[in-house]
Amino acid sequence: MTSLEKPTEDDTAHDSRAVTEAALFEAFGGVRGMVETVLPGLLFVSIFTINKNLHQSAIAALVVSLLLVAVRLVRRDTVKHAFSGVFGVAFGVVFAMMTGNAKDFYLPGMLYTLGLALAYIVTTLAGVPLIGLMLGPVFKENLSWRTRNPRRKKAYAKASWAWGLILLAKCAVLFPLYWWADTTQLGWVLIALKIPPFLLAVWLTWVFLAKAPAPIDVFAEMEAQEAEEKAREQAARGESAS
């Protein structure tokens, strides 16, 4: 191989960024995942703003969530993001119907956001940042970053801190509004805060991981080890046969 054929440092960095972008896109659902996250809540608050009818708003949100899952099933796409949306909407609908308070449609999602923020922070303090646990299988590195790739572990810790603090800041806005604002005010603020904090957290995760060492592909290592063992076995059989 000539010097012109050798991958440059810029090429390696570009490949690392491309892999990171693809993994984040897969893990967090991309544009379609964001649409599926926003649409049911947007439909709920739009209908409730117009007619103040809790039942119609809740049923419409649940129906559109189920339709999004059905579309994915028909197209044979992954349904994890759509299913998570259905469960979130279903909990909100049940809670609001039980209490009769339309604002309670948003409460389960807000509590989930708070719990997720605390999970990011607690797992990072414990030395197993949640982002690493989520993205490790996507990068085919599993938990190798914990002991074999310390700089990557540090990047996961920074990303988890970013997610935790951003979600806590979001909760600091939403929970006071839950007590002081009406349903439509809370709903529109929640819709407005749905995508921007998420995009900021994803962008920061990309920044941290793009600067980190490449993931260790433990699956490739296992395959190589199995191939070596088979080669040894075949060589041993050949020697015994001779």
JSON list of C-alpha atoms in Angstrom, two decimals:
[
{"chain": "A", "resi": 1, "resn": "MET", "atom": "CA", "xyz": [0.00, 0.00, 0.00]},
{"chain": "A", "resi": 2, "resn": "THR", "atom": "CA", "xyz": [1.42, 3.43, -0.96]},
{"chain": "A", "resi": 3, "resn": "SER", "atom": "CA", "xyz": [1.32, 6.48, 1.24]},
{"chain": "A", "resi": 4, "resn": "LEU", "atom": "CA", "xyz": [-1.44, 7.84, -0.97]},
{"chain": "A", "resi": 5, "resn": "GLU", "atom": "CA", "xyz": [-3.59, 4.80, -0.21]},
{"chain": "A", "resi": 6, "resn": "LYS", "atom": "CA", "xyz": [-3.21, 4.97, 3.54]},
{"chain": "A", "resi": 7, "resn": "PRO", "atom": "CA", "xyz": [-6.16, 6.42, 5.41]},
{"chain": "A", "resi": 8, "resn": "THR", "atom": "CA", "xyz": [-5.34, 9.84, 6.77]},
{"chain": "A", "resi": 9, "resn": "GLU", "atom": "CA", "xyz": [-6.18, 11.10, 10.25]},
{"chain": "A", "resi": 10, "resn": "ASP", "atom": "CA", "xyz": [-8.93, 13.24, 8.73]},
{"chain": "A", "resi": 11, "resn": "ASP", "atom": "CA", "xyz": [-10.42, 10.18, 7.01]},
{"chain": "A", "resi": 12, "resn": "THR", "atom": "CA", "xyz": [-10.40, 8.24, 10.29]},
{"chain": "A", "resi": 13, "resn": "ALA", "atom": "CA", "xyz": [-12.03, 11.14, 12.14]},
{"chain": "A", "resi": 14, "resn": "HIS", "atom": "CA", "xyz": [-14.65, 11.47, 9.39]},
{"chain": "A", "resi": 15, "resn": "ASP", "atom": "CA", "xyz": [-15.44, 7.75, 9.58]},
{"chain": "A", "resi": 16, "resn": "SER", "atom": "CA", "xyz": [-15.75, 7.95, 13.36]},
{"chain": "A", "resi": 17, "resn": "ARG", "atom": "CA", "xyz": [-18.17, 10.88, 13.09]},
{"chain": "A", "resi": 18, "resn": "ALA", "atom": "CA", "xyz": [-20.21, 9.09, 10.43]},
{"chain": "A", "resi": 19, "resn": "VAL", "atom": "CA", "xyz": [-20.49, 5.95, 12.58]},
{"chain": "A", "resi": 20, "resn": "THR", "atom": "CA", "xyz": [-21.48, 8.07, 15.58]},
{"chain": "A", "resi": 21, "resn": "GLU", "atom": "CA", "xyz": [-24.15, 9.93, 13.59]},
{"chain": "A", "resi": 22, "resn": "ALA", "atom": "CA", "xyz": [-25.61, 6.67, 12.26]},
{"chain": "A", "resi": 23, "resn": "ALA", "atom": "CA", "xyz": [-25.68, 5.10, 15.72]},
{"chain": "A", "resi": 24, "resn": "LEU", "atom": "CA", "xyz": [-27.37, 8.13, 17.30]},
{"chain": "A", "resi": 25, "resn": "PHE", "atom": "CA", "xyz": [-29.90, 8.24, 14.47]},
{"chain": "A", "resi": 26, "resn": "GLU", "atom": "CA", "xyz": [-30.73, 4.58, 15.06]},
{"chain": "A", "resi": 27, "resn": "ALA", "atom": "CA", "xyz": [-30.82, 4.83, 18.86]},
{"chain": "A", "resi": 28, "resn": "PHE", "atom": "CA", "xyz": [-33.04, 7.90, 19.08]},
{"chain": "A", "resi": 29, "resn": "GLY", "atom": "CA", "xyz": [-35.28, 7.30, 16.08]},
{"chain": "A", "resi": 30, "resn": "GLY", "atom": "CA", "xyz": [-34.27, 10.19, 13.85]},
{"chain": "A", "resi": 31, "resn": "VAL", "atom": "CA", "xyz": [-36.79, 12.61, 12.35]},
{"chain": "A", "resi": 32, "resn": "ARG", "atom": "CA", "xyz": [-39.56, 10.03, 12.18]},
{"chain": "A", "resi": 33, "resn": "GLY", "atom": "CA", "xyz": [-39.10, 9.13, 15.84]},
{"chain": "A", "resi": 34, "resn": "MET", "atom": "CA", "xyz": [-39.40, 12.81, 16.77]},
{"chain": "A", "resi": 35, "resn": "VAL", "atom": "CA", "xyz": [-42.60, 13.16, 14.75]},
{"chain": "A", "resi": 36, "resn": "GLU", "atom": "CA", "xyz": [-44.08, 10.10, 16.45]},
{"chain": "A", "resi": 37, "resn": "THR", "atom": "CA", "xyz": [-43.16, 11.57, 19.82]},
{"chain": "A", "resi": 38, "resn": "VAL", "atom": "CA", "xyz": [-44.67, 14.99, 19.17]},
{"chain": "A", "resi": 39, "resn": "LEU", "atom": "CA", "xyz": [-47.78, 14.25, 17.09]},
{"chain": "A", "resi": 40, "resn": "PRO", "atom": "CA", "xyz": [-50.08, 12.65, 19.74]},
{"chain": "A", "resi": 41, "resn": "GLY", "atom": "CA", "xyz": [-49.48, 15.42, 22.27]},
{"chain": "A", "resi": 42, "resn": "LEU", "atom": "CA", "xyz": [-49.85, 18.08, 19.59]},
{"chain": "A", "resi": 43, "resn": "LEU", "atom": "CA", "xyz": [-53.17, 16.58, 18.54]},
{"chain": "A", "resi": 44, "resn": "PHE", "atom": "CA", "xyz": [-54.37, 16.41, 22.15]},
{"chain": "A", "resi": 45, "resn": "VAL", "atom": "CA", "xyz": [-53.59, 20.05, 22.97]},
{"chain": "A", "resi": 46, "resn": "SER", "atom": "CA", "xyz": [-54.92, 21.29, 19.60]},
{"chain": "A", "resi": 47, "resn": "ILE", "atom": "CA", "xyz": [-58.30, 19.61, 20.03]},
{"chain": "A", "resi": 48, "resn": "PHE", "atom": "CA", "xyz": [-58.54, 20.57, 23.70]},
{"chain": "A", "resi": 49, "resn": "THR", "atom": "CA", "xyz": [-57.71, 24.18, 22.87]},
{"chain": "A", "resi": 50, "resn": "ILE", "atom": "CA", "xyz": [-60.61, 24.25, 20.42]},
{"chain": "A", "resi": 51, "resn": "ASN", "atom": "CA", "xyz": [-63.40, 22.44, 22.28]},
{"chain": "A", "resi": 52, "resn": "LYS", "atom": "CA", "xyz": [-62.12, 21.78, 25.85]},
{"chain": "A", "resi": 53, "resn": "ASN", "atom": "CA", "xyz": [-63.33, 18.18, 25.53]},
{"chain": "A", "resi": 54, "resn": "LEU", "atom": "CA", "xyz": [-61.05, 15.84, 27.44]},
{"chain": "A", "resi": 55, "resn": "HIS", "atom": "CA", "xyz": [-62.52, 12.61, 26.04]},
{"chain": "A", "resi": 56, "resn": "GLN", "atom": "CA", "xyz": [-62.27, 13.66, 22.38]},
{"chain": "A", "resi": 57, "resn": "SER", "atom": "CA", "xyz": [-58.73, 14.98, 22.85]},
{"chain": "A", "resi": 58, "resn": "ALA", "atom": "CA", "xyz": [-57.55, 11.86, 24.67]},
{"chain": "A", "resi": 59, "resn": "ILE", "atom": "CA", "xyz": [-59.15, 9.42, 22.21]},
{"chain": "A", "resi": 60, "resn": "ALA", "atom": "CA", "xyz": [-57.70, 11.30, 19.22]},
{"chain": "A", "resi": 61, "resn": "ALA", "atom": "CA", "xyz": [-54.20, 11.21, 20.72]},
{"chain": "A", "resi": 62, "resn": "LEU", "atom": "CA", "xyz": [-54.47, 7.48, 21.44]},
{"chain": "A", "resi": 63, "resn": "VAL", "atom": "CA", "xyz": [-55.85, 6.69, 17.98]},
{"chain": "A", "resi": 64, "resn": "VAL", "atom": "CA", "xyz": [-53.06, 8.53, 16.17]},
{"chain": "A", "resi": 65, "resn": "SER", "atom": "CA", "xyz": [-50.49, 6.72, 18.34]},
{"chain": "A", "resi": 66, "resn": "LEU", "atom": "CA", "xyz": [-51.97, 3.36, 17.34]},
{"chain": "A", "resi": 67, "resn": "LEU", "atom": "CA", "xyz": [-52.04, 4.40, 13.69]},
{"chain": "A", "resi": 68, "resn": "LEU", "atom": "CA", "xyz": [-48.33, 5.26, 13.84]},
{"chain": "A", "resi": 69, "resn": "VAL", "atom": "CA", "xyz": [-47.61, 1.77, 15.18]},
{"chain": "A", "resi": 70, "resn": "ALA", "atom": "CA", "xyz": [-49.82, 0.20, 12.49]},
{"chain": "A", "resi": 71, "resn": "VAL", "atom": "CA", "xyz": [-47.96, 2.07, 9.75]},
{"chain": "A", "resi": 72, "resn": "ARG", "atom": "CA", "xyz": [-44.63, 0.79, 11.07]},
{"chain": "A", "resi": 73, "resn": "LEU", "atom": "CA", "xyz": [-45.96, -2.75, 11.28]},
{"chain": "A", "resi": 74, "resn": "VAL", "atom": "CA", "xyz": [-47.24, -2.61, 7.70]},
{"chain": "A", "resi": 75, "resn": "ARG", "atom": "CA", "xyz": [-43.88, -1.26, 6.50]},
{"chain": "A", "resi": 76, "resn": "ARG", "atom": "CA", "xyz": [-42.06, -3.81, 8.69]},
{"chain": "A", "resi": 77, "resn": "ASP", "atom": "CA", "xyz": [-40.05, -1.07, 10.36]},
{"chain": "A", "resi": 78, "resn": "THR", "atom": "CA", "xyz": [-38.80, -1.12, 13.92]},
{"chain": "A", "resi": 79, "resn": "VAL", "atom": "CA", "xyz": [-41.66, -0.27, 16.27]},
{"chain": "A", "resi": 80, "resn": "LYS", "atom": "CA", "xyz": [-39.85, 0.49, 19.53]},
{"chain": "A", "resi": 81, "resn": "HIS", "atom": "CA", "xyz": [-40.23, 4.28, 19.26]},
{"chain": "A", "resi": 82, "resn": "ALA", "atom": "CA", "xyz": [-43.86, 4.10, 18.14]},
{"chain": "A", "resi": 83, "resn": "PHE", "atom": "CA", "xyz": [-44.71, 1.58, 20.87]},
{"chain": "A", "resi": 84, "resn": "SER", "atom": "CA", "xyz": [-43.09, 3.77, 23.52]},
{"chain": "A", "resi": 85, "resn": "GLY", "atom": "CA", "xyz": [-45.29, 6.60, 22.26]},
{"chain": "A", "resi": 86, "resn": "VAL", "atom": "CA", "xyz": [-48.42, 4.43, 22.55]},
{"chain": "A", "resi": 87, "resn": "PHE", "atom": "CA", "xyz": [-47.61, 3.44, 26.13]},
{"chain": "A", "resi": 88, "resn": "GLY", "atom": "CA", "xyz": [-46.89, 7.06, 27.06]},
{"chain": "A", "resi": 89, "resn": "VAL", "atom": "CA", "xyz": [-50.14, 8.29, 25.55]},
{"chain": "A", "resi": 90, "resn": "ALA", "atom": "CA", "xyz": [-52.12, 5.41, 27.05]},
{"chain": "A", "resi": 91, "resn": "PHE", "atom": "CA", "xyz": [-50.83, 6.17, 30.55]},
{"chain": "A", "resi": 92, "resn": "GLY", "atom": "CA", "xyz": [-51.68, 9.83, 30.05]},
{"chain": "A", "resi": 93, "resn": "VAL", "atom": "CA", "xyz": [-55.18, 9.04, 28.81]},
{"chain": "A", "resi": 94, "resn": "VAL", "atom": "CA", "xyz": [-55.91, 6.64, 31.69]},
{"chain": "A", "resi": 95, "resn": "PHE", "atom": "CA", "xyz": [-54.56, 9.07, 34.28]},
{"chain": "A", "resi": 96, "resn": "ALA", "atom": "CA", "xyz": [-56.53, 12.03, 32.90]},
{"chain": "A", "resi": 97, "resn": "MET", "atom": "CA", "xyz": [-59.73, 9.98, 32.64]},
{"chain": "A", "resi": 98, "resn": "MET", "atom": "CA", "xyz": [-59.36, 8.75, 36.21]},
{"chain": "A", "resi": 99, "resn": "THR", "atom": "CA", "xyz": [-58.82, 12.21, 37.69]},
{"chain": "A", "resi": 100, "resn": "GLY", "atom": "CA", "xyz": [-61.00, 14.16, 35.26]},
{"chain": "A", "resi": 101, "resn": "ASN", "atom": "CA", "xyz": [-58.25, 16.75, 35.00]},
{"chain": "A", "resi": 102, "resn": "ALA", "atom": "CA", "xyz": [-56.98, 17.26, 31.43]},
{"chain": "A", "resi": 103, "resn": "LYS", "atom": "CA", "xyz": [-53.59, 18.45, 32.73]},
{"chain": "A", "resi": 104, "resn": "ASP", "atom": "CA", "xyz": [-52.99, 14.97, 34.09]},
{"chain": "A", "resi": 105, "resn": "PHE", "atom": "CA", "xyz": [-52.65, 13.73, 30.51]},
{"chain": "A", "resi": 106, "resn": "TYR", "atom": "CA", "xyz": [-49.15, 15.22, 30.65]},
{"chain": "A", "resi": 107, "resn": "LEU", "atom": "CA", "xyz": [-48.22, 14.14, 34.17]},
{"chain": "A", "resi": 108, "resn": "PRO", "atom": "CA", "xyz": [-46.98, 10.57, 33.45]},
{"chain": "A", "resi": 109, "resn": "GLY", "atom": "CA", "xyz": [-44.69, 11.89, 30.72]},
{"chain": "A", "resi": 110, "resn": "MET", "atom": "CA", "xyz": [-43.37, 14.60, 33.02]},
{"chain": "A", "resi": 111, "resn": "LEU", "atom": "CA", "xyz": [-42.69, 12.08, 35.77]},
{"chain": "A", "resi": 112, "resn": "TYR", "atom": "CA", "xyz": [-40.94, 9.84, 33.24]},
{"chain": "A", "resi": 113, "resn": "THR", "atom": "CA", "xyz": [-38.75, 12.76, 32.15]},
{"chain": "A", "resi": 114, "resn": "LEU", "atom": "CA", "xyz": [-37.83, 13.47, 35.77]},
{"chain": "A", "resi": 115, "resn": "GLY", "atom": "CA", "xyz": [-37.05, 9.81, 36.43]},
{"chain": "A", "resi": 116, "resn": "LEU", "atom": "CA", "xyz": [-34.94, 9.61, 33.27]},
{"chain": "A", "resi": 117, "resn": "ALA", "atom": "CA", "xyz": [-33.00, 12.73, 34.26]},
{"chain": "A", "resi": 118, "resn": "LEU", "atom": "CA", "xyz": [-32.22, 11.20, 37.65]},
{"chain": "A", "resi": 119, "resn": "ALA", "atom": "CA", "xyz": [-31.28, 7.90, 36.00]},
{"chain": "A", "resi": 120, "resn": "TYR", "atom": "CA", "xyz": [-28.72, 9.65, 33.78]},
{"chain": "A", "resi": 121, "resn": "ILE", "atom": "CA", "xyz": [-27.17, 11.38, 36.77]},
{"chain": "A", "resi": 122, "resn": "VAL", "atom": "CA", "xyz": [-27.24, 8.45, 39.21]},
{"chain": "A", "resi": 123, "resn": "THR", "atom": "CA", "xyz": [-25.81, 5.95, 36.73]},
{"chain": "A", "resi": 124, "resn": "THR", "atom": "CA", "xyz": [-23.02, 8.37, 35.83]},
{"chain": "A", "resi": 125, "resn": "LEU", "atom": "CA", "xyz": [-22.13, 8.84, 39.49]},
{"chain": "A", "resi": 126, "resn": "ALA", "atom": "CA", "xyz": [-22.14, 5.04, 39.84]},
{"chain": "A", "resi": 127, "resn": "GLY", "atom": "CA", "xyz": [-19.61, 4.69, 37.02]},
{"chain": "A", "resi": 128, "resn": "VAL", "atom": "CA", "xyz": [-21.99, 3.17, 34.46]},
{"chain": "A", "resi": 129, "resn": "PRO", "atom": "CA", "xyz": [-23.40, 6.16, 32.51]},
{"chain": "A", "resi": 130, "resn": "LEU", "atom": "CA", "xyz": [-26.77, 5.40, 31.02]},
{"chain": "A", "resi": 131, "resn": "ILE", "atom": "CA", "xyz": [-25.82, 6.66, 27.56]},
{"chain": "A", "resi": 132, "resn": "GLY", "atom": "CA", "xyz": [-23.07, 4.04, 27.47]},
{"chain": "A", "resi": 133, "resn": "LEU", "atom": "CA", "xyz": [-25.52, 1.30, 28.43]},
{"chain": "A", "resi": 134, "resn": "MET", "atom": "CA", "xyz": [-27.90, 2.46, 25.67]},
{"chain": "A", "resi": 135, "resn": "LEU", "atom": "CA", "xyz": [-25.37, 3.00, 22.89]},
{"chain": "A", "resi": 136, "resn": "GLY", "atom": "CA", "xyz": [-22.90, 0.22, 23.69]},
{"chain": "A", "resi": 137, "resn": "PRO", "atom": "CA", "xyz": [-24.94, -2.47, 21.87]},
{"chain": "A", "resi": 138, "resn": "VAL", "atom": "CA", "xyz": [-25.60, -0.08, 18.97]},
{"chain": "A", "resi": 139, "resn": "PHE", "atom": "CA", "xyz": [-21.84, 0.46, 18.51]},
{"chain": "A", "resi": 140, "resn": "LYS", "atom": "CA", "xyz": [-21.26, -3.29, 18.99]},
{"chain": "A", "resi": 141, "resn": "GLU", "atom": "CA", "xyz": [-18.99, -2.56, 21.94]},
{"chain": "A", "resi": 142, "resn": "ASN", "atom": "CA", "xyz": [-21.39, -3.64, 24.71]},
{"chain": "A", "resi": 143, "resn": "LEU", "atom": "CA", "xyz": [-19.67, -2.77, 28.03]},
{"chain": "A", "resi": 144, "resn": "SER", "atom": "CA", "xyz": [-16.08, -2.90, 26.77]},
{"chain": "A", "resi": 145, "resn": "TRP", "atom": "CA", "xyz": [-15.84, 0.87, 27.23]},
{"chain": "A", "resi": 146, "resn": "ARG", "atom": "CA", "xyz": [-16.01, 0.45, 31.01]},
{"chain": "A", "resi": 147, "resn": "THR", "atom": "CA", "xyz": [-12.61, -1.24, 31.39]},
{"chain": "A", "resi": 148, "resn": "ARG", "atom": "CA", "xyz": [-10.90, -1.20, 28.00]},
{"chain": "A", "resi": 149, "resn": "ASN", "atom": "CA", "xyz": [-11.68, 2.27, 26.66]},
{"chain": "A", "resi": 150, "resn": "PRO", "atom": "CA", "xyz": [-11.46, 4.83, 29.50]},
{"chain": "A", "resi": 151, "resn": "ARG", "atom": "CA", "xyz": [-11.57, 7.91, 27.27]},
{"chain": "A", "resi": 152, "resn": "ARG", "atom": "CA", "xyz": [-14.76, 6.61, 25.69]},
{"chain": "A", "resi": 153, "resn": "LYS", "atom": "CA", "xyz": [-16.21, 5.98, 29.14]},
{"chain": "A", "resi": 154, "resn": "LYS", "atom": "CA", "xyz": [-15.41, 9.61, 29.97]},
{"chain": "A", "resi": 155, "resn": "ALA", "atom": "CA", "xyz": [-17.27, 10.74, 26.82]},
{"chain": "A", "resi": 156, "resn": "TYR", "atom": "CA", "xyz": [-20.29, 8.66, 27.80]},
{"chain": "A", "resi": 157, "resn": "ALA", "atom": "CA", "xyz": [-20.18, 10.23, 31.27]},
{"chain": "A", "resi": 158, "resn": "LYS", "atom": "CA", "xyz": [-20.14, 13.75, 29.80]},
{"chain": "A", "resi": 159, "resn": "ALA", "atom": "CA", "xyz": [-23.03, 12.88, 27.49]},
{"chain": "A", "resi": 160, "resn": "SER", "atom": "CA", "xyz": [-25.05, 11.40, 30.35]},
{"chain": "A", "resi": 161, "resn": "TRP", "atom": "CA", "xyz": [-24.46, 14.51, 32.45]},
{"chain": "A", "resi": 162, "resn": "ALA", "atom": "CA", "xyz": [-25.67, 16.61, 29.52]},
{"chain": "A", "resi": 163, "resn": "TRP", "atom": "CA", "xyz": [-28.86, 14.57, 29.15]},
{"chain": "A", "resi": 164, "resn": "GLY", "atom": "CA", "xyz": [-29.51, 14.58, 32.88]},
{"chain": "A", "resi": 165, "resn": "LEU", "atom": "CA", "xyz": [-29.05, 18.32, 33.34]},
{"chain": "A", "resi": 166, "resn": "ILE", "atom": "CA", "xyz": [-31.01, 19.24, 30.21]},
{"chain": "A", "resi": 167, "resn": "LEU", "atom": "CA", "xyz": [-33.94, 17.07, 31.27]},
{"chain": "A", "resi": 168, "resn": "LEU", "atom": "CA", "xyz": [-33.80, 18.49, 34.80]},
{"chain": "A", "resi": 169, "resn": "ALA", "atom": "CA", "xyz": [-33.94, 22.01, 33.35]},
{"chain": "A", "resi": 170, "resn": "LYS", "atom": "CA", "xyz": [-36.96, 20.97, 31.30]},
{"chain": "A", "resi": 171, "resn": "CYS", "atom": "CA", "xyz": [-38.66, 19.62, 34.44]},
{"chain": "A", "resi": 172, "resn": "ALA", "atom": "CA", "xyz": [-37.88, 22.86, 36.27]},
{"chain": "A", "resi": 173, "resn": "VAL", "atom": "CA", "xyz": [-40.01, 24.65, 33.68]},
{"chain": "A", "resi": 174, "resn": "LEU", "atom": "CA", "xyz": [-42.84, 22.13, 33.34]},
{"chain": "A", "resi": 175, "resn": "PHE", "atom": "CA", "xyz": [-43.65, 21.19, 36.94]},
{"chain": "A", "resi": 176, "resn": "PRO", "atom": "CA", "xyz": [-44.37, 24.76, 38.11]},
{"chain": "A", "resi": 177, "resn": "LEU", "atom": "CA", "xyz": [-46.58, 25.17, 35.03]},
{"chain": "A", "resi": 178, "resn": "TYR", "atom": "CA", "xyz": [-48.44, 22.01, 35.97]},
{"chain": "A", "resi": 179, "resn": "TRP", "atom": "CA", "xyz": [-49.56, 23.74, 39.17]},
{"chain": "A", "resi": 180, "resn": "TRP", "atom": "CA", "xyz": [-49.96, 27.31, 37.94]},
{"chain": "A", "resi": 181, "resn": "ALA", "atom": "CA", "xyz": [-50.94, 27.19, 34.25]},
{"chain": "A", "resi": 182, "resn": "ASP", "atom": "CA", "xyz": [-54.07, 25.85, 32.60]},
{"chain": "A", "resi": 183, "resn": "THR", "atom": "CA", "xyz": [-54.15, 22.77, 30.36]},
{"chain": "A", "resi": 184, "resn": "THR", "atom": "CA", "xyz": [-53.65, 24.57, 27.07]},
{"chain": "A", "resi": 185, "resn": "GLN", "atom": "CA", "xyz": [-50.76, 26.71, 28.35]},
{"chain": "A", "resi": 186, "resn": "LEU", "atom": "CA", "xyz": [-49.00, 23.67, 29.79]},
{"chain": "A", "resi": 187, "resn": "GLY", "atom": "CA", "xyz": [-49.65, 21.66, 26.62]},
{"chain": "A", "resi": 188, "resn": "TRP", "atom": "CA", "xyz": [-48.24, 24.24, 24.22]},
{"chain": "A", "resi": 189, "resn": "VAL", "atom": "CA", "xyz": [-45.18, 24.86, 26.38]},
{"chain": "A", "resi": 190, "resn": "LEU", "atom": "CA", "xyz": [-44.60, 21.13, 26.59]},
{"chain": "A", "resi": 191, "resn": "ILE", "atom": "CA", "xyz": [-44.86, 20.82, 22.79]},
{"chain": "A", "resi": 192, "resn": "ALA", "atom": "CA", "xyz": [-42.43, 23.72, 22.39]},
{"chain": "A", "resi": 193, "resn": "LEU", "atom": "CA", "xyz": [-39.96, 22.00, 24.73]},
{"chain": "A", "resi": 194, "resn": "LYS", "atom": "CA", "xyz": [-40.30, 18.59, 23.12]},
{"chain": "A", "resi": 195, "resn": "ILE", "atom": "CA", "xyz": [-37.72, 18.84, 20.34]},
{"chain": "A", "resi": 196, "resn": "PRO", "atom": "CA", "xyz": [-35.16, 21.59, 21.12]},
{"chain": "A", "resi": 197, "resn": "PRO", "atom": "CA", "xyz": [-33.82, 20.07, 24.39]},
{"chain": "A", "resi": 198, "resn": "PHE", "atom": "CA", "xyz": [-33.72, 16.66, 22.72]},
{"chain": "A", "resi": 199, "resn": "LEU", "atom": "CA", "xyz": [-31.75, 17.99, 19.75]},
{"chain": "A", "resi": 200, "resn": "LEU", "atom": "CA", "xyz": [-29.35, 19.81, 22.08]},
{"chain": "A", "resi": 201, "resn": "ALA", "atom": "CA", "xyz": [-28.71, 16.63, 24.07]},
{"chain": "A", "resi": 202, "resn": "VAL", "atom": "CA", "xyz": [-28.21, 14.56, 20.91]},
{"chain": "A", "resi": 203, "resn": "TRP", "atom": "CA", "xyz": [-25.84, 17.18, 19.47]},
{"chain": "A", "resi": 204, "resn": "LEU", "atom": "CA", "xyz": [-23.76, 17.27, 22.66]},
{"chain": "A", "resi": 205, "resn": "THR", "atom": "CA", "xyz": [-23.65, 13.46, 22.67]},
{"chain": "A", "resi": 206, "resn": "TRP", "atom": "CA", "xyz": [-22.38, 13.54, 19.09]},
{"chain": "A", "resi": 207, "resn": "VAL", "atom": "CA", "xyz": [-19.73, 16.14, 19.99]},
{"chain": "A", "resi": 208, "resn": "PHE", "atom": "CA", "xyz": [-18.43, 14.12, 22.95]},
{"chain": "A", "resi": 209, "resn": "LEU", "atom": "CA", "xyz": [-18.41, 10.76, 21.15]},
{"chain": "A", "resi": 210, "resn": "ALA", "atom": "CA", "xyz": [-16.97, 12.11, 17.89]},
{"chain": "A", "resi": 211, "resn": "LYS", "atom": "CA", "xyz": [-13.89, 13.22, 19.85]},
{"chain": "A", "resi": 212, "resn": "ALA", "atom": "CA", "xyz": [-13.63, 9.93, 21.76]},
{"chain": "A", "resi": 213, "resn": "PRO", "atom": "CA", "xyz": [-11.65, 6.86, 20.65]},
{"chain": "A", "resi": 214, "resn": "ALA", "atom": "CA", "xyz": [-13.44, 4.47, 18.29]},
{"chain": "A", "resi": 215, "resn": "PRO", "atom": "CA", "xyz": [-15.59, 1.76, 19.93]},
{"chain": "A", "resi": 216, "resn": "ILE", "atom": "CA", "xyz": [-14.12, -1.71, 20.39]},
{"chain": "A", "resi": 217, "resn": "ASP", "atom": "CA", "xyz": [-16.17, -4.10, 18.28]},
{"chain": "A", "resi": 218, "resn": "VAL", "atom": "CA", "xyz": [-16.49, -7.02, 20.70]},
{"chain": "A", "resi": 219, "resn": "PHE", "atom": "CA", "xyz": [-18.64, -8.97, 18.24]},
{"chain": "A", "resi": 220, "resn": "ALA", "atom": "CA", "xyz": [-15.87, -8.86, 15.62]},
{"chain": "A", "resi": 221, "resn": "GLU", "atom": "CA", "xyz": [-13.40, -9.94, 18.30]},
{"chain": "A", "resi": 222, "resn": "MET", "atom": "CA", "xyz": [-15.55, -12.92, 19.24]},
{"chain": "A", "resi": 223, "resn": "GLU", "atom": "CA", "xyz": [-15.94, -13.91, 15.59]},
{"chain": "A", "resi": 224, "resn": "ALA", "atom": "CA", "xyz": [-12.18, -13.67, 15.07]},
{"chain": "A", "resi": 225, "resn": "GLN", "atom": "CA", "xyz": [-11.56, -15.76, 18.19]},
{"chain": "A", "resi": 226, "resn": "GLU", "atom": "CA", "xyz": [-14.01, -18.42, 16.99]},
{"chain": "A", "resi": 227, "resn": "ALA", "atom": "CA", "xyz": [-12.31, -18.47, 13.58]},
{"chain": "A", "resi": 228, "resn": "GLU", "atom": "CA", "xyz": [-8.92, -18.93, 15.23]},
{"chain": "A", "resi": 229, "resn": "GLU", "atom": "CA", "xyz": [-10.22, -21.79, 17.37]},
{"chain": "A", "resi": 230, "resn": "LYS", "atom": "CA", "xyz": [-11.71, -23.52, 14.32]},
{"chain": "A", "resi": 231, "resn": "ALA", "atom": "CA", "xyz": [-8.43, -23.08, 12.45]},
{"chain": "A", "resi": 232, "resn": "ARG", "atom": "CA", "xyz": [-6.52, -24.64, 15.37]},
{"chain": "A", "resi": 233, "resn": "GLU", "atom": "CA", "xyz": [-8.96, -27.54, 15.53]},
{"chain": "A", "resi": 234, "resn": "GLN", "atom": "CA", "xyz": [-8.64, -28.15, 11.80]},
{"chain": "A", "resi": 235, "resn": "ALA", "atom": "CA", "xyz": [-4.85, -27.97, 12.03]},
{"chain": "A", "resi": 236, "resn": "ALA", "atom": "CA", "xyz": [-4.87, -30.42, 14.95]},
{"chain": "A", "resi": 237, "resn": "ARG", "atom": "CA", "xyz": [-7.09, -32.82, 13.00]},
{"chain": "A", "resi": 238, "resn": "GLY", "atom": "CA", "xyz": [-4.73, -32.55, 10.02]},
{"chain": "A", "resi": 239, "resn": "GLU", "atom": "CA", "xyz": [-1.70, -33.35, 12.16]},
{"chain": "A", "resi": 240, "resn": "SER", "atom": "CA", "xyz": [-3.39, -36.34, 13.79]},
{"chain": "A", "resi": 241, "resn": "ALA", "atom": "CA", "xyz": [-4.51, -37.66, 10.42]},
{"chain": "A", "resi": 242, "resn": "SER", "atom": "CA", "xyz": [-0.97, -37.45, 9.05]}
]
